Amino acid sequence: MSPRLNGFLLAVERWLVVALLLLCLTLAWATDHYRNQVMAMDVQLERLSGEIKRQNADAAQILATLTAQRDTAQTALDAAYQLQEVADAAAQQEIDRLRGDLEQRPVRVRLVPQPAACGPGRGGTAGHAPAVADAGAADAAPAYGLLPESNTRRLGAVIAEVETLNAAYASCRAQLMHP
C-alpha cells in the first residue's frame, strides 16, 4: 500500500476509534441518566402508592360511617312504614266493618218540601195563574221513607269511598304534620 493511503487509513482509524469512544461515552451517560430517571419515578410511584392507600383507607372509613347512618335512617323509615301499615290496616278494617253495617241496614231518608226552591215560574203556562199561591204549603210536614235498594247500594259505595279517602287523607296529614 502506498504511504499516503496508509496514512489516510490510520487517520480514519483514529477518528473511528474516537467516534466509537464518544459513542460509548454517550451511551453510558444516557443509560445512567435513564437509570436515574427510573429510580426517581420509582420513588415517586412509592409515594403516590402510599397516598392512594391512605386515601382508600380514609374513603373506606367514611363509607362505613355513611353506611351506618344510612342503615340507621332506613331502620327508622322501616319502623315508621310498619306503624303506618298497621294504622292503615286498622282504618281499612273499620271501613270494611262500617261498609258491612251499611249494607245490612236500610237507609232512611227525610224529605222536606221546599216550595220556594222552584223559583218564580212554578211550571205553569204563560198567562195562567197557579191554583195555589204557595205550592206545597198544605203539606209542609216532613216525610220519611226508605231509599230503594239500588240507591242504598250506591250510597253505601260512595260512603265507603269517602271513608277510604278520609282515612288516606288522615294518614298523609299525620305524616306531614309530624314528620
mmCIF file of C-alpha atoms in Angstrom:
data_model
loop_
_atom_site.group_PDB
_atom_site.id
_atom_site.type_symbol
_atom_site.label_atom_id
_atom_site.label_comp_id
_atom_site.label_asym_id
_atom_site.label_seq_id
_atom_site.Cartn_x
_atom_site.Cartn_y
_atom_site.Cartn_z
ATOM 1 C CA MET A 1 0.000 0.000 0.000
ATOM 2 C CA SER A 2 1.031 3.457 -0.576
ATOM 3 C CA PRO A 3 2.175 5.551 2.339
ATOM 4 C CA ARG A 4 -0.427 8.110 1.590
ATOM 5 C CA LEU A 5 -3.188 5.563 1.695
ATOM 6 C CA ASN A 6 -1.698 4.044 4.759
ATOM 7 C CA GLY A 7 -1.671 7.464 6.481
ATOM 8 C CA PHE A 8 -5.235 8.055 5.457
ATOM 9 C CA LEU A 9 -6.328 4.738 6.890
ATOM 10 C CA LEU A 10 -4.543 5.462 10.125
ATOM 11 C CA ALA A 11 -6.275 8.845 10.371
ATOM 12 C CA VAL A 12 -9.664 7.249 9.647
ATOM 13 C CA GLU A 13 -8.894 4.554 12.157
ATOM 14 C CA ARG A 14 -8.053 7.151 14.815
ATOM 15 C CA TRP A 15 -11.216 9.141 14.083
ATOM 16 C CA LEU A 16 -13.220 5.967 14.106
ATOM 17 C CA VAL A 17 -11.805 4.988 17.482
ATOM 18 C CA VAL A 18 -12.522 8.492 18.794
ATOM 19 C CA ALA A 19 -16.077 8.351 17.368
ATOM 20 C CA LEU A 20 -16.637 4.922 18.910
ATOM 21 C CA LEU A 21 -15.257 6.160 22.221
ATOM 22 C CA LEU A 22 -17.599 9.195 22.102
ATOM 23 C CA LEU A 23 -20.494 6.917 21.223
ATOM 24 C CA CYS A 24 -19.688 4.626 24.162
ATOM 25 C CA LEU A 25 -19.453 7.618 26.499
ATOM 26 C CA THR A 26 -22.771 8.976 25.208
ATOM 27 C CA LEU A 27 -24.446 5.604 25.638
ATOM 28 C CA ALA A 28 -23.040 5.287 29.180
ATOM 29 C CA TRP A 29 -24.250 8.785 30.041
ATOM 30 C CA ALA A 30 -27.728 8.118 28.537
ATOM 31 C CA THR A 31 -28.002 4.803 30.363
ATOM 32 C CA ASP A 32 -27.039 6.429 33.660
ATOM 33 C CA HIS A 33 -29.445 9.304 33.005
ATOM 34 C CA TYR A 34 -32.388 6.960 32.255
ATOM 35 C CA ARG A 35 -31.491 4.766 35.242
ATOM 36 C CA ASN A 36 -31.590 7.844 37.483
ATOM 37 C CA GLN A 37 -34.951 8.851 35.976
ATOM 38 C CA VAL A 38 -36.342 5.348 36.604
ATOM 39 C CA MET A 39 -35.163 5.444 40.202
ATOM 40 C CA ALA A 40 -36.785 8.885 40.696
ATOM 41 C CA MET A 41 -40.002 7.547 39.170
ATOM 42 C CA ASP A 42 -39.882 4.530 41.482
ATOM 43 C CA VAL A 43 -39.567 6.846 44.495
ATOM 44 C CA GLN A 44 -42.462 8.983 43.225
ATOM 45 C CA LEU A 45 -44.521 5.850 42.496
ATOM 46 C CA GLU A 46 -43.943 4.585 46.045
ATOM 47 C CA ARG A 47 -45.033 7.958 47.457
ATOM 48 C CA LEU A 48 -48.151 8.058 45.289
ATOM 49 C CA SER A 49 -48.992 4.438 46.155
ATOM 50 C CA GLY A 50 -48.762 5.300 49.843
ATOM 51 C CA GLU A 51 -51.072 8.292 49.341
ATOM 52 C CA ILE A 52 -53.554 6.144 47.438
ATOM 53 C CA LYS A 53 -53.555 3.520 50.189
ATOM 54 C CA ARG A 54 -54.138 6.229 52.807
ATOM 55 C CA GLN A 55 -56.955 7.776 50.734
ATOM 56 C CA ASN A 56 -58.524 4.339 50.245
ATOM 57 C CA ALA A 57 -58.427 3.726 53.993
ATOM 58 C CA ASP A 58 -59.996 7.158 54.650
ATOM 59 C CA ALA A 59 -62.650 6.501 51.992
ATOM 60 C CA ALA A 60 -63.437 3.087 53.489
ATOM 61 C CA GLN A 61 -63.853 4.671 56.931
ATOM 62 C CA ILE A 62 -66.119 7.422 55.560
ATOM 63 C CA LEU A 63 -68.100 4.830 53.600
ATOM 64 C CA ALA A 64 -68.556 2.722 56.731
ATOM 65 C CA THR A 65 -69.757 5.780 58.692
ATOM 66 C CA LEU A 66 -72.173 6.848 55.971
ATOM 67 C CA THR A 67 -73.422 3.289 55.520
ATOM 68 C CA ALA A 68 -74.126 3.038 59.250
ATOM 69 C CA GLN A 69 -76.010 6.359 59.135
ATOM 70 C CA ARG A 70 -77.987 5.193 56.116
ATOM 71 C CA ASP A 71 -78.811 1.885 57.816
ATOM 72 C CA THR A 72 -79.986 3.714 60.931
ATOM 73 C CA ALA A 73 -82.180 6.035 58.862
ATOM 74 C CA GLN A 74 -83.521 3.093 56.852
ATOM 75 C CA THR A 75 -84.357 1.222 60.054
ATOM 76 C CA ALA A 76 -86.285 4.264 61.313
ATOM 77 C CA LEU A 77 -88.097 4.542 57.982
ATOM 78 C CA ASP A 78 -88.937 0.846 58.016
ATOM 79 C CA ALA A 79 -90.328 1.137 61.553
ATOM 80 C CA ALA A 80 -92.411 4.180 60.575
ATOM 81 C CA TYR A 81 -93.619 2.322 57.498
ATOM 82 C CA GLN A 82 -94.651 -0.701 59.582
ATOM 83 C CA LEU A 83 -96.508 1.521 62.058
ATOM 84 C CA GLN A 84 -98.264 3.284 59.195
ATOM 85 C CA GLU A 85 -99.177 -0.052 57.622
ATOM 86 C CA VAL A 86 -100.721 -1.190 60.909
ATOM 87 C CA ALA A 87 -102.658 2.089 61.226
ATOM 88 C CA ASP A 88 -103.822 1.878 57.604
ATOM 89 C CA ALA A 89 -104.885 -1.755 58.032
ATOM 90 C CA ALA A 90 -106.863 -0.842 61.161
ATOM 91 C CA ALA A 91 -108.531 2.037 59.319
ATOM 92 C CA GLN A 92 -109.342 -0.266 56.389
ATOM 93 C CA GLN A 93 -110.842 -2.858 58.760
ATOM 94 C CA GLU A 94 -113.026 -0.166 60.328
ATOM 95 C CA ILE A 95 -114.130 0.997 56.886
ATOM 96 C CA ASP A 96 -114.941 -2.587 55.874
ATOM 97 C CA ARG A 97 -116.869 -3.081 59.132
ATOM 98 C CA LEU A 98 -118.852 0.109 58.530
ATOM 99 C CA ARG A 99 -119.489 -0.913 54.931
ATOM 100 C CA GLY A 100 -120.856 -4.257 56.153
ATOM 101 C CA ASP A 101 -123.098 -2.444 58.650
ATOM 102 C CA LEU A 102 -124.382 -0.115 55.946
ATOM 103 C CA GLU A 103 -125.088 -2.961 53.551
ATOM 104 C CA GLN A 104 -127.217 -4.734 56.168
ATOM 105 C CA ARG A 105 -129.199 -1.690 57.216
ATOM 106 C CA PRO A 106 -131.795 0.112 55.078
ATOM 107 C CA VAL A 107 -131.218 3.825 54.653
ATOM 108 C CA ARG A 108 -133.964 6.076 55.983
ATOM 109 C CA VAL A 109 -134.314 9.471 54.411
ATOM 110 C CA ARG A 110 -136.372 12.513 55.355
ATOM 111 C CA LEU A 111 -137.992 14.519 52.603
ATOM 112 C CA VAL A 112 -138.626 18.149 53.438
ATOM 113 C CA PRO A 113 -140.692 20.136 50.971
ATOM 114 C CA GLN A 114 -139.157 23.393 49.812
ATOM 115 C CA PRO A 115 -141.694 25.133 47.637
ATOM 116 C CA ALA A 116 -139.649 28.283 47.227
ATOM 117 C CA ALA A 117 -136.837 26.285 45.663
ATOM 118 C CA CYS A 118 -138.696 26.101 42.342
ATOM 119 C CA GLY A 119 -138.361 29.824 41.656
ATOM 120 C CA PRO A 120 -140.984 32.237 40.405
ATOM 121 C CA GLY A 121 -142.056 30.298 37.267
ATOM 122 C CA ARG A 122 -143.673 27.332 39.071
ATOM 123 C CA GLY A 123 -144.089 25.433 35.834
ATOM 124 C CA GLY A 124 -147.403 26.929 34.630
ATOM 125 C CA THR A 125 -148.314 28.123 31.176
ATOM 126 C CA ALA A 126 -147.874 31.736 30.230
ATOM 127 C CA GLY A 127 -150.724 33.890 31.479
ATOM 128 C CA HIS A 128 -152.186 31.116 33.611
ATOM 129 C CA ALA A 129 -152.115 31.767 37.336
ATOM 130 C CA PRO A 130 -151.210 28.867 39.632
ATOM 131 C CA ALA A 131 -154.005 27.265 41.557
ATOM 132 C CA VAL A 132 -152.301 27.872 44.898
ATOM 133 C CA ALA A 133 -150.035 30.806 45.572
ATOM 134 C CA ASP A 134 -147.620 28.688 47.659
ATOM 135 C CA ALA A 135 -147.455 25.213 46.155
ATOM 136 C CA GLY A 136 -146.854 22.523 48.780
ATOM 137 C CA ALA A 137 -147.890 24.778 51.676
ATOM 138 C CA ALA A 138 -150.667 22.446 52.612
ATOM 139 C CA ASP A 139 -148.216 19.526 53.020
ATOM 140 C CA ALA A 140 -145.396 21.182 54.999
ATOM 141 C CA ALA A 141 -144.713 18.224 57.322
ATOM 142 C CA PRO A 142 -141.532 16.245 56.569
ATOM 143 C CA ALA A 143 -141.997 12.781 55.133
ATOM 144 C CA TYR A 144 -139.874 9.705 55.928
ATOM 145 C CA GLY A 145 -139.164 6.761 53.729
ATOM 146 C CA LEU A 146 -136.624 4.146 52.677
ATOM 147 C CA LEU A 147 -134.280 4.542 49.742
ATOM 148 C CA PRO A 148 -134.679 1.986 47.022
ATOM 149 C CA GLU A 149 -132.200 -0.903 47.144
ATOM 150 C CA SER A 150 -130.149 0.366 44.158
ATOM 151 C CA ASN A 151 -129.794 3.831 45.688
ATOM 152 C CA THR A 152 -128.862 2.290 49.043
ATOM 153 C CA ARG A 153 -126.079 0.296 47.364
ATOM 154 C CA ARG A 154 -124.775 3.365 45.542
ATOM 155 C CA LEU A 155 -124.914 5.432 48.715
ATOM 156 C CA GLY A 156 -123.052 2.714 50.630
ATOM 157 C CA ALA A 157 -120.368 2.563 47.923
ATOM 158 C CA VAL A 158 -119.982 6.342 47.975
ATOM 159 C CA ILE A 159 -119.775 6.405 51.768
ATOM 160 C CA ALA A 160 -117.131 3.642 51.727
ATOM 161 C CA GLU A 161 -115.133 5.553 49.115
ATOM 162 C CA VAL A 162 -115.376 8.766 51.122
ATOM 163 C CA GLU A 163 -114.274 6.941 54.268
ATOM 164 C CA THR A 164 -111.314 5.421 52.411
ATOM 165 C CA LEU A 165 -110.302 8.832 51.093
ATOM 166 C CA ASN A 166 -110.732 10.326 54.557
ATOM 167 C CA ALA A 167 -108.527 7.615 56.094
ATOM 168 C CA ALA A 168 -105.860 8.161 53.397
ATOM 169 C CA TYR A 169 -106.001 11.912 53.992
ATOM 170 C CA ALA A 170 -105.701 11.466 57.749
ATOM 171 C CA SER A 171 -102.747 9.126 57.257
ATOM 172 C CA CYS A 172 -100.934 11.548 54.936
ATOM 173 C CA ARG A 173 -101.798 14.551 57.104
ATOM 174 C CA ALA A 174 -100.353 12.836 60.173
ATOM 175 C CA GLN A 175 -97.118 12.162 58.287
ATOM 176 C CA LEU A 176 -96.872 15.741 57.036
ATOM 177 C CA MET A 177 -97.700 17.393 60.346
ATOM 178 C CA HIS A 178 -95.478 15.134 62.489
ATOM 179 C CA PRO A 179 -92.514 14.014 60.371
#
